[in-house]
Coordinates of C-alpha atoms and ligand atoms in Angstrom, one line a residue:
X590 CA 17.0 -100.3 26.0
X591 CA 15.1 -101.9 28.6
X592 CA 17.5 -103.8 31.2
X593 CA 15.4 -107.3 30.3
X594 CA 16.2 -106.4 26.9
X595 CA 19.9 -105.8 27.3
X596 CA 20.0 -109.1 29.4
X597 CA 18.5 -110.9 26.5
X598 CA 20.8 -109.6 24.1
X599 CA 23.7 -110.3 26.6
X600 CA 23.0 -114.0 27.1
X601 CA 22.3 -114.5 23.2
X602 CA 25.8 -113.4 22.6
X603 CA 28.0 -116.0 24.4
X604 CA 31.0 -114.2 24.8
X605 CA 29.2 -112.1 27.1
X606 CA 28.1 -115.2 29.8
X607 CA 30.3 -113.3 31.7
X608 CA 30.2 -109.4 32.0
X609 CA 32.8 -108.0 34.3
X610 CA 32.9 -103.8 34.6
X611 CA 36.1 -103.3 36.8
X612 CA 36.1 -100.7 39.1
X613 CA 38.3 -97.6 37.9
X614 CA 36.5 -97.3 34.3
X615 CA 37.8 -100.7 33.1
X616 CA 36.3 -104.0 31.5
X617 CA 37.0 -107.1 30.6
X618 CA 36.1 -109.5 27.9
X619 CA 34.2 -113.2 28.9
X620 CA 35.3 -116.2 27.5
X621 CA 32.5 -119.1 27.0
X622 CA 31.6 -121.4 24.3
X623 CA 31.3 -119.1 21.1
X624 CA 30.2 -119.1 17.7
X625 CA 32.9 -117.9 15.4
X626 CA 31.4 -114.2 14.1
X627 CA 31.2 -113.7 18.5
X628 CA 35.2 -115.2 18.1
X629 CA 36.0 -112.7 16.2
X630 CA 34.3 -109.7 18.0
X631 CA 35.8 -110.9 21.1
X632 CA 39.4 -111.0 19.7
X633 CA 38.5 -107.3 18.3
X634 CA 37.9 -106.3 22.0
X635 CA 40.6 -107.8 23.5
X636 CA 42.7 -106.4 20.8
X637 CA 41.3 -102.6 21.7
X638 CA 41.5 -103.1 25.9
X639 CA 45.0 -103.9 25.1
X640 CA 46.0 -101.4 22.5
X641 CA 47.6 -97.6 22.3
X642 CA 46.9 -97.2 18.9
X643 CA 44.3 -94.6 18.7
X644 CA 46.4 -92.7 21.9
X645 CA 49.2 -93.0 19.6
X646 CA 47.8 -91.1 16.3
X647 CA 46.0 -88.3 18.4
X648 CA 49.6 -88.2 20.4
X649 CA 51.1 -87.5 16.9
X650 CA 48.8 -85.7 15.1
X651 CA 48.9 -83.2 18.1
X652 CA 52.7 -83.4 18.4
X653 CA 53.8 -83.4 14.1
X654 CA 50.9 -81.0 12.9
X655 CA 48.8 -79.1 15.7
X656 CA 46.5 -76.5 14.3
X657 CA 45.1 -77.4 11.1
X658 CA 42.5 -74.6 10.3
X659 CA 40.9 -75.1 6.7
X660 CA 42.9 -74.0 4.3
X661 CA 46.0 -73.3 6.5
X662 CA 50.0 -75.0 6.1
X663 CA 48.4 -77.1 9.1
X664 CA 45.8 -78.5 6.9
X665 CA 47.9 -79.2 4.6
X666 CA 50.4 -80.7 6.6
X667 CA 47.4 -82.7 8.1
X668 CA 46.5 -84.0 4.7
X669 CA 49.8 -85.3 4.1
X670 CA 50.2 -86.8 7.5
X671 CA 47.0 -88.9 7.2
X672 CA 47.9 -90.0 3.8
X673 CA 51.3 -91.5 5.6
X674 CA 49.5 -93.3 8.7
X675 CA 46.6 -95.0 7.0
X676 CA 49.3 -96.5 4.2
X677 CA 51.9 -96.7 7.2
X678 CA 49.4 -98.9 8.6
X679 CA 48.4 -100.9 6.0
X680 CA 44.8 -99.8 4.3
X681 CA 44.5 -101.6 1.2
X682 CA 43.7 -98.0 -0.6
X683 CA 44.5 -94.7 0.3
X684 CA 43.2 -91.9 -1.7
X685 CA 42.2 -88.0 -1.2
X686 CA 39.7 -86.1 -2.6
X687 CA 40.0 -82.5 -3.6
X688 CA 37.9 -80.2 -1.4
X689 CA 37.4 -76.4 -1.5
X690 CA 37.6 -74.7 1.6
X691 CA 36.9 -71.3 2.8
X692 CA 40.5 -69.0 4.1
X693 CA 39.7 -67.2 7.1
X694 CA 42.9 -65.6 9.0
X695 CA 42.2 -65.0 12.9
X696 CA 44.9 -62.2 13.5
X697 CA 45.2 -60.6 16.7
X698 CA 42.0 -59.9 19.3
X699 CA 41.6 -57.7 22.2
X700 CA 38.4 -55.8 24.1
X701 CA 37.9 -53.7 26.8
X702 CA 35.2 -52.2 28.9
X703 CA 35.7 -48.7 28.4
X704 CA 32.8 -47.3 31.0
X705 CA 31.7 -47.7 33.7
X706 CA 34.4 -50.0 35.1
X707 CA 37.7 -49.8 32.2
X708 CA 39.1 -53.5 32.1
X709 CA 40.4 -55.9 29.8
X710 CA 38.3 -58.8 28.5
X711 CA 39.5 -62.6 27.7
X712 CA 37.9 -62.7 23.7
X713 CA 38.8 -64.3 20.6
X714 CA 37.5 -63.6 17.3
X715 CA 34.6 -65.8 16.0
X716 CA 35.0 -67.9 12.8
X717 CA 34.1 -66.0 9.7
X718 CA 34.0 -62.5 11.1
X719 CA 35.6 -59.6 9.6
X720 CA 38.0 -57.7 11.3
X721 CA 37.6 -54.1 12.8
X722 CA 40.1 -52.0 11.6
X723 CA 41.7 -50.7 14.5
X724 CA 39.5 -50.5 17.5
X725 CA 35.1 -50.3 17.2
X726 CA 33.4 -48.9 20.3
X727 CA 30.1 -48.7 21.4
X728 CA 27.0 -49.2 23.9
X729 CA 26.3 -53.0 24.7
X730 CA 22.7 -54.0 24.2
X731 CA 22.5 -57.7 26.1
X732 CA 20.0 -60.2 25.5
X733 CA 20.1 -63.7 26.3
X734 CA 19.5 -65.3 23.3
X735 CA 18.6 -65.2 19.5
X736 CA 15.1 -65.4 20.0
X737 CA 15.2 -62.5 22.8
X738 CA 17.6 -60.1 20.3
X739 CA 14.9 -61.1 17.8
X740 CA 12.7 -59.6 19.7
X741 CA 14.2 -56.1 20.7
X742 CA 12.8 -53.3 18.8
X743 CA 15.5 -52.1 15.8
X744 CA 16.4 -49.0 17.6
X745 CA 17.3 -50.5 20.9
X746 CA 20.3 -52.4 18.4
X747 CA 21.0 -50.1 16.1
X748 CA 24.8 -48.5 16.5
X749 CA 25.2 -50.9 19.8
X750 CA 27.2 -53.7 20.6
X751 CA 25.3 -56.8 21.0
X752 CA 26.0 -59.2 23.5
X753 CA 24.7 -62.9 24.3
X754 CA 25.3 -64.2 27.1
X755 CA 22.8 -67.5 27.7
X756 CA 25.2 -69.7 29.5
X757 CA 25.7 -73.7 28.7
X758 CA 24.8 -76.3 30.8
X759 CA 26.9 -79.8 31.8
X760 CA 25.3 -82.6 30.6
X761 CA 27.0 -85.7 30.2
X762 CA 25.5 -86.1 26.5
X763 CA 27.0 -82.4 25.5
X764 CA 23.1 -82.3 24.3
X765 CA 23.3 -78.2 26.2
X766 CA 25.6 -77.6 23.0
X767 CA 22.6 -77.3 20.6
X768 CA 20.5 -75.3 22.7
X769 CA 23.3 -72.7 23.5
X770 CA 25.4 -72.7 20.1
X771 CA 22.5 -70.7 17.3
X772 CA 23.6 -67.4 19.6
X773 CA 27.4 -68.2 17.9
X774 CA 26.2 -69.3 14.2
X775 CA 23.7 -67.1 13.7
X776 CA 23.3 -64.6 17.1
X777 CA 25.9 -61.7 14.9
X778 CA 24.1 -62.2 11.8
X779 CA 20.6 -61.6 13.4
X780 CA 22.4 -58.7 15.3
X781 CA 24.2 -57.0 11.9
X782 CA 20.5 -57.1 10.1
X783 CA 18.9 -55.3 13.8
X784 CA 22.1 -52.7 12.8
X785 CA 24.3 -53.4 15.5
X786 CA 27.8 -52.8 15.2
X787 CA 29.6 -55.8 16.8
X788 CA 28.4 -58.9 18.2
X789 CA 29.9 -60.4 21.1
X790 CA 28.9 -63.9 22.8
X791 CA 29.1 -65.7 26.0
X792 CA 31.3 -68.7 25.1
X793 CA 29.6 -71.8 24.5
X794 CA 31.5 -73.7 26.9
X795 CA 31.0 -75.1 30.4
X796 CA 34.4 -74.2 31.8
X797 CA 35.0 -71.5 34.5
X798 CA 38.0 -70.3 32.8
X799 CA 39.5 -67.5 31.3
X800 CA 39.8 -68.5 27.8
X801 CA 37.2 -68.1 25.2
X802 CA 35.9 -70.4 23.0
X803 CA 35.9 -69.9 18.8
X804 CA 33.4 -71.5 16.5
X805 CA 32.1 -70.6 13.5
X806 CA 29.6 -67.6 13.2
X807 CA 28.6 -68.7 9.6
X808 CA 24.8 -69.2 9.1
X809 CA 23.5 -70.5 5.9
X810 CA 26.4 -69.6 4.1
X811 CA 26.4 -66.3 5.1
X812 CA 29.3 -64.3 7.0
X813 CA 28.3 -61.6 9.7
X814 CA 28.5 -58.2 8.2
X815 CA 29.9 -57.3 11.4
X816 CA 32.7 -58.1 14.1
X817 CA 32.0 -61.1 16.4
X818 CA 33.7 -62.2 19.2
X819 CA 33.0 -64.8 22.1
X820 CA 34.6 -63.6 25.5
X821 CA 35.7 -66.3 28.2
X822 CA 32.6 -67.2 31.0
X823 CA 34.6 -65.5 33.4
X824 CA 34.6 -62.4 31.4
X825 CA 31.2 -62.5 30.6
X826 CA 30.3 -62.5 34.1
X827 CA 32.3 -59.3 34.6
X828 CA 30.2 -57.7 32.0
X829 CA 27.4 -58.9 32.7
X830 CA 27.8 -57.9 36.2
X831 CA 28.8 -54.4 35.4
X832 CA 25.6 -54.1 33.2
X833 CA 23.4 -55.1 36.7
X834 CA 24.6 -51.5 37.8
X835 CA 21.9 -50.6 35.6
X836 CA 24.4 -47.4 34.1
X837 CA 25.2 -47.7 30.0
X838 CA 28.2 -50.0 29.5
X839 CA 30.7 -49.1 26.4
X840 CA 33.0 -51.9 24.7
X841 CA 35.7 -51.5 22.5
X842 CA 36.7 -54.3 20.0
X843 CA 39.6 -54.5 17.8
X844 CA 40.3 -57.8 15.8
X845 CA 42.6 -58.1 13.0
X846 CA 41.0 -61.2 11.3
X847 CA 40.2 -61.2 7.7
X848 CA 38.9 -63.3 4.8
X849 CA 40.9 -64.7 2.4
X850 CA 38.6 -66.0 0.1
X851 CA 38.8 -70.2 -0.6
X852 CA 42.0 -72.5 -0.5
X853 CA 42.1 -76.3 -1.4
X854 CA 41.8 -79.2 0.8
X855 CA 40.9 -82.9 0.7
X856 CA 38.8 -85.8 2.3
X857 CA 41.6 -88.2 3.1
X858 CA 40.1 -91.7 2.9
X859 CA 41.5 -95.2 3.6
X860 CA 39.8 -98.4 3.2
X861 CA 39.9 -102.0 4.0
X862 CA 39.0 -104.2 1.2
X863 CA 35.9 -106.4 2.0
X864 CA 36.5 -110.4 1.3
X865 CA 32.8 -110.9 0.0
X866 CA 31.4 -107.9 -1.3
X867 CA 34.4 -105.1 -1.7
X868 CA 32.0 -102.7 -3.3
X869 CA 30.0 -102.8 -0.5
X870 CA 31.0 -99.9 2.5
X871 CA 30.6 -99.5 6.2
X872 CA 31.9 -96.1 6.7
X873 CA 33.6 -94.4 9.9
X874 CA 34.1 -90.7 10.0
X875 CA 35.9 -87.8 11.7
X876 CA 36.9 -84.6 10.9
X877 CA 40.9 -83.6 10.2
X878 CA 40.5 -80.2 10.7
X879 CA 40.4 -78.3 13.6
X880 CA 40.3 -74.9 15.4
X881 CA 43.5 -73.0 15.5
X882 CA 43.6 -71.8 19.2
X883 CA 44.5 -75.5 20.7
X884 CA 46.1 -78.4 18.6
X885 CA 43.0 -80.2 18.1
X886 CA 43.4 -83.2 20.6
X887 CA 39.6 -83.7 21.5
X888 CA 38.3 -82.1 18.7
X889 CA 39.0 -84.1 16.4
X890 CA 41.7 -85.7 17.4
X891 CA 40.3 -88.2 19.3
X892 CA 37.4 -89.1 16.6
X893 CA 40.5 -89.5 13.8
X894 CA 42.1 -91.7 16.1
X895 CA 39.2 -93.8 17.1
X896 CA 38.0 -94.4 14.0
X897 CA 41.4 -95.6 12.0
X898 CA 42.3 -97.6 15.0
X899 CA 38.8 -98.8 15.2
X900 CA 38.9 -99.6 11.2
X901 CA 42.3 -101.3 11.4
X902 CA 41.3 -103.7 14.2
X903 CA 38.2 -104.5 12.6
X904 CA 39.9 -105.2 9.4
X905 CA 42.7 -107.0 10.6
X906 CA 41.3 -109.2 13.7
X907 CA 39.5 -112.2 13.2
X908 CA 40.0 -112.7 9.1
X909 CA 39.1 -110.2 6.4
X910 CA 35.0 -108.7 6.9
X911 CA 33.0 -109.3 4.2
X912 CA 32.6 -105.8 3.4
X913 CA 34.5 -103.3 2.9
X914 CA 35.7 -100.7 5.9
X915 CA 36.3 -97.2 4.8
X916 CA 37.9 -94.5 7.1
X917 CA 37.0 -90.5 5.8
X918 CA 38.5 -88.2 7.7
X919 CA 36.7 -85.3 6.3
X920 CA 37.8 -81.5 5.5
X921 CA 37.1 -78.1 7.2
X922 CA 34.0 -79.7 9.7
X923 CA 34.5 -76.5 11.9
X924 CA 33.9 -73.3 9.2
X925 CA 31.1 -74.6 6.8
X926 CA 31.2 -78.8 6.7
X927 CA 32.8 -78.5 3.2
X928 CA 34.3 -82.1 3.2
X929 CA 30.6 -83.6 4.6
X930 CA 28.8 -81.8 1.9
X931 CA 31.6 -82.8 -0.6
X932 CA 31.3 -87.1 0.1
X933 CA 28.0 -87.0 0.0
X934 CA 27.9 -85.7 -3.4
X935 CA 28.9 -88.9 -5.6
X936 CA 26.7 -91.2 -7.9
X937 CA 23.2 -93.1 -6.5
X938 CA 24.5 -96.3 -6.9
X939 CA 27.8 -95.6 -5.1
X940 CA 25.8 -93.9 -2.4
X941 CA 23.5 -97.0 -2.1
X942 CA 26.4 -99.2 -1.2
X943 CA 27.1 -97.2 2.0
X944 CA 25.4 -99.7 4.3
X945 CA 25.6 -97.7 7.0
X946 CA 27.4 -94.9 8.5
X947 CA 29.3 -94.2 12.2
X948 CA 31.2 -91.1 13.6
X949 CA 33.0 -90.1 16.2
X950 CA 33.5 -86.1 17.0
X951 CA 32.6 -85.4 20.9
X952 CA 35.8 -86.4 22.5
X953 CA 37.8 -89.2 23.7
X954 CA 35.4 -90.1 26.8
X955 CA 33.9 -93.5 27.2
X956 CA 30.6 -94.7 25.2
X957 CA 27.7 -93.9 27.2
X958 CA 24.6 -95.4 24.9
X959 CA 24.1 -97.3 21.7
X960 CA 21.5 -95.7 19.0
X961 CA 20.1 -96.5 16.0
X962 CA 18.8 -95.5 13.3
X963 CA 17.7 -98.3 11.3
X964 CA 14.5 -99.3 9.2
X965 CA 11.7 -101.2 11.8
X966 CA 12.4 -103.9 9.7
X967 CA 16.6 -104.0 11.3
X968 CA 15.5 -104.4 14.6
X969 CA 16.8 -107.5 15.0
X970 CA 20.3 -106.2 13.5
X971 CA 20.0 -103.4 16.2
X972 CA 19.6 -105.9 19.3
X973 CA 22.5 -107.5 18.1
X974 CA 24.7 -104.5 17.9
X975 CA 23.5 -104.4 21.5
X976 CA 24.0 -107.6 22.6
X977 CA 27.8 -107.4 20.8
X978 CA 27.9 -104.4 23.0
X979 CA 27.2 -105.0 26.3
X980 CA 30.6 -106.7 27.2
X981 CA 31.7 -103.1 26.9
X982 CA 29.0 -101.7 29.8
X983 CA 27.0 -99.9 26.4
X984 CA 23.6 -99.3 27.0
X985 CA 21.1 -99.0 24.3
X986 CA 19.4 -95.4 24.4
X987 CA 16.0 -95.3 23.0
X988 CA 16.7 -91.9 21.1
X989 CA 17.3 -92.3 17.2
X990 CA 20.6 -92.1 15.9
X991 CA 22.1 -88.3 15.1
X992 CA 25.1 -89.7 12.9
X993 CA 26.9 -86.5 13.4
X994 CA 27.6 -83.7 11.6
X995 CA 30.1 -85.1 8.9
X996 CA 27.6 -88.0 7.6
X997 CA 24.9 -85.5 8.5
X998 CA 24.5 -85.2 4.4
X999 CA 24.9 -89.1 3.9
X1000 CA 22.1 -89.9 6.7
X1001 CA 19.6 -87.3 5.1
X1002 CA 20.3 -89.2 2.2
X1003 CA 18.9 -91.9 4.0
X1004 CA 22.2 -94.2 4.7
X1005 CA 21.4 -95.8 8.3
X1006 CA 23.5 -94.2 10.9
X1007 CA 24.9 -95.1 14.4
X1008 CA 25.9 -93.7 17.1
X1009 CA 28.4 -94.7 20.0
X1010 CA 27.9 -91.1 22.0
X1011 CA 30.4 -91.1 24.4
X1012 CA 30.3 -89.7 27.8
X1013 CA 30.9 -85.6 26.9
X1014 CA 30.9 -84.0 30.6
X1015 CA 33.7 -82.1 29.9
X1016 CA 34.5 -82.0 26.4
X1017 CA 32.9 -78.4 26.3
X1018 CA 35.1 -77.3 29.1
X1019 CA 38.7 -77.4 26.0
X1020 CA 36.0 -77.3 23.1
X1021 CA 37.4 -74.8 20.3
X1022 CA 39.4 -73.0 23.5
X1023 CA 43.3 -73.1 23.3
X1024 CA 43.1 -75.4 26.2
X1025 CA 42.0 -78.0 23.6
X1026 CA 45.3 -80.3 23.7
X1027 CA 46.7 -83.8 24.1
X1028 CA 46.4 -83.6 28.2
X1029 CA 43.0 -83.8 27.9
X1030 CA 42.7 -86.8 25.9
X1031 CA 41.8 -89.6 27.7
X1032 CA 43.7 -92.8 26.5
X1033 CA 41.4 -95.4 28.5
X1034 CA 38.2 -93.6 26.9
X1035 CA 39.9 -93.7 23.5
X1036 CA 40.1 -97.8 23.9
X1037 CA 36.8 -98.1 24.8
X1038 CA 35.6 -96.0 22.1
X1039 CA 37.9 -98.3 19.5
X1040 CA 36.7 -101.2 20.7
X1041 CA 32.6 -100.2 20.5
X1042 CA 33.4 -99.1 17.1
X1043 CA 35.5 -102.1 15.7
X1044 CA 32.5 -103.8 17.0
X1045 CA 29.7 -102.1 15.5
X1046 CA 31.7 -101.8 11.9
X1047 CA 33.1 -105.4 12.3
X1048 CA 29.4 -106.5 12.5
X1049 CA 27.9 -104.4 10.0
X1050 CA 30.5 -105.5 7.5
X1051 CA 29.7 -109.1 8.5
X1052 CA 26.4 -109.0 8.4
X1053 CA 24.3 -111.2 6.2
X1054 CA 21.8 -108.8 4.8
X1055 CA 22.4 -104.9 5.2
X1056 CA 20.1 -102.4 6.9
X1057 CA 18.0 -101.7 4.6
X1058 CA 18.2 -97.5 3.4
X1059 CA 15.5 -95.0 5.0
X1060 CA 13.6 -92.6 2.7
X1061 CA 15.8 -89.3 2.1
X1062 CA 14.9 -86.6 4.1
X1063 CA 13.1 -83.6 2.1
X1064 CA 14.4 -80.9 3.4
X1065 CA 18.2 -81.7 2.3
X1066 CA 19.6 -78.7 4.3
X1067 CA 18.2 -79.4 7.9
X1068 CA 21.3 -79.8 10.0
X1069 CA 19.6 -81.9 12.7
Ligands
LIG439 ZN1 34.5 -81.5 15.9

């Protein structure tokens, strides 16, 4: 948004006569003659500035479950665990929903550079590939990126090791991530069909150390019919610089993971009961599962946290909303979405009272912008999401709204999204990497992102007339 835009907005909400951004990352919250919805928003803020509570449930998801790949015990035992907190802390309902989810087993990983230069490499085994049976050797064919392996002739692949090694860039919007990430989904399927052997990636990370970072190397549905690995930056640097000797370079690969077939899960959900129109739902979302290497702090710790702290206050603070709050926490997000794609498939008229949709999976950092993604016809409803913000230091962005990739299916459906994208500099750094653990979580940016969110569902649920739906998208399988 424009600043004379955000100043308008700021002076229409009274609570926000007086903006103070304390040095050190802070804020506090103005009070000034109010009406009573701006009351209540404030008492929500204060109520987050103050509060551990999201800190609290990342601190002891991390600490009581730790990895919870789909379909593992940690799954499970991350199922159970959010059943407990969200009737621990009082959600009117608390209920799962059965979700199947594909088994894949990591096992062990190790590669070496067998010529010119014989040394050990950092890797780890990407999400969906098969293992090797004892160790796979061959030439390395590099390329960049998809499109540039796309565009080697079939020969130059065939019987080779592929490797990608387009590096990511820090951005404080993480926006590097989609640019970099198609040469991990789909960079060892577009090398198995060339007829290489293996696949190995440059991680998509933005770190400098020697751990590698996993993600899923699923496309479409499809598993790589051969072994893919991502080695560490560091260790792609070493083979990349051994390749600029310009002599052939030989890998050898050996990974013990395998696929055991699906397992079950569940969408745990917890709601708040709306005063006025129960039936009627503002839903948050983040994803339980996570990566197996780290204990899923950042991702998703943070997000679960966030949003059933950011749900309770809402709920709780200020008298009952009108409408009702729902908290998913969604199954298996990393290998294949299955919980995302599993929500979104319920009855049109249940679907068409989701007024709107927010969630939160890039870390714990502070919220950097405000967008939308409303009919023209909201625009007011928008500038006062702003306005309700800017207490907080939010700035409006003048990009649509993403939603995420959890309501992915339930925006393409055409439910109006919004996002509160928080400041990602270095979420990529621990992203899917074993370094991904409760160190890195940042309590301060987790009470920021509670409060923006408590705000943004507090007023949605409050709001007189909803955002009205968008037209579904056609193409129902375009990820972004
Ligand atoms: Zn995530």
């Amino acid at each position: 948004m424009r600043d004379g835009a955000r100043r308008r907005g700021a002076n229409r909400w009274r609570a926000a006569a007086v903006v103070a951004l304390l040095g050190g990352g802070g804020w506090a919250v103005a009070e000034a003659q109010e009406t009573p919805e701006a009351a209540a928003l404030r008492a929500i803020q204060t109520a987050a500035a103050t509060g551990d509570g999201a800190y609290g449930l990342v601190r002891s998801l991390t600490t009581e479950v730790g990895p919870r790949l789909a379909g593992s015990p940690g799954d499970r035992a991350a199922v159970a665990w959010a059943e407990r907190k969200l009737t621990e802390l009082g959600f009117d309902r608390v209920w799962s929903e059965p979700v199947e989810v594909p088994r894949w087993v990591r096992g062990e990983a190790a590669a070496e550079v067998v010529a010119p230069y014989p040394q050990p490499l950092a890797v780890a085994a990407l999400g969906g590939s098969p293992g090797t049976d004892g160790w796979l050797e061959g030439e390395v064919v590099a390329a960049p990126d998809v499109a540039a392996l796309e565009a080697l002739p079939d020969e130059a692949v065939r019987g080779r090791i592929v490797f990608l090694h387009r590096r990511m860039e820090r951005r404080p919007e993480g926006g590097a991530y989609g640019a970099v990430v198609p040469n991990r989904g789909k960079g060892p399927a577009v090398a198995a069909a060339k007829g290489a052997i293996a696949a190995v990636i440059r991680s998509v990370g933005t770190d400098s150390h020697r751990l590698p970072h996993t993600g899923s190397a699923r496309h479409e549905g499809k598993l790589p019919a051969i072994p893919a690995a991502a080695l560490s930056n560091p260790d792609a640097d070493l083979l990349e610089a051994q390749l600029a000797h310009g002599v052939p370079v030989r890998l050898r690969l050996r990974l013990g993971c395998r696929d055991e077939g699906t397992a079950s899960s569940a969408n745990v959900i917890g709601e708040i009961t709306g005063g006025e129109r129960p039936d009627e739902v503002v839903l948050l979302g983040a994803h339980l599962d996570s990566w197996d290497l780290g204990t899923g702090a950042e991702d998703d710790g943070a997000g679960v946290g966030v949003v059933i702290e950011a749900a309770r206050l809402a709920g709780r603070v200020g008298g009952p909303p009108r409408r009702s709050l729902r908290v998913v926490l969604f199954a298996n997000e990393e290998f294949g979405l299955s919980g995302g794609r599993a929500y979104a498939v319920r009855p049109a008229d249940e679907l068409a009272r989701h007024v709107a949709a927010l969630e939160s999976d890039l870390g714990s950092g502070r919220v950097r912008a405000l967008r939308t993604r409303f009919a023209p016809a909201d625009a007011k409803l928008a500038e006062r999401l702003a306005a309700a913000l800017a207490p907080l230091g939010i700035p409006v962005e003048a990009k649509e709204a993403y939603g995420g990739a959890d309501i992915g299916p339930l925006r393409r459906l055409g439910v109006p999204v919004v996002d509160l994208a928080p400041d990602a500099s270095t979420y990529f750094d621990v992203h899917h990497t074993a370094d991904d653990t409760l160190d890195k979580v940042s309590a301060e940016g987790l009470r920021h992102q509670v409060a923006a969110f408590a705000t943004v569902a507090r007023l949605l649920a409050d709001a007189t007339a909803a955002p009205a739906r968008l037209p579904a998208e056609e193409d129902q399988s375009r990820s972004r």
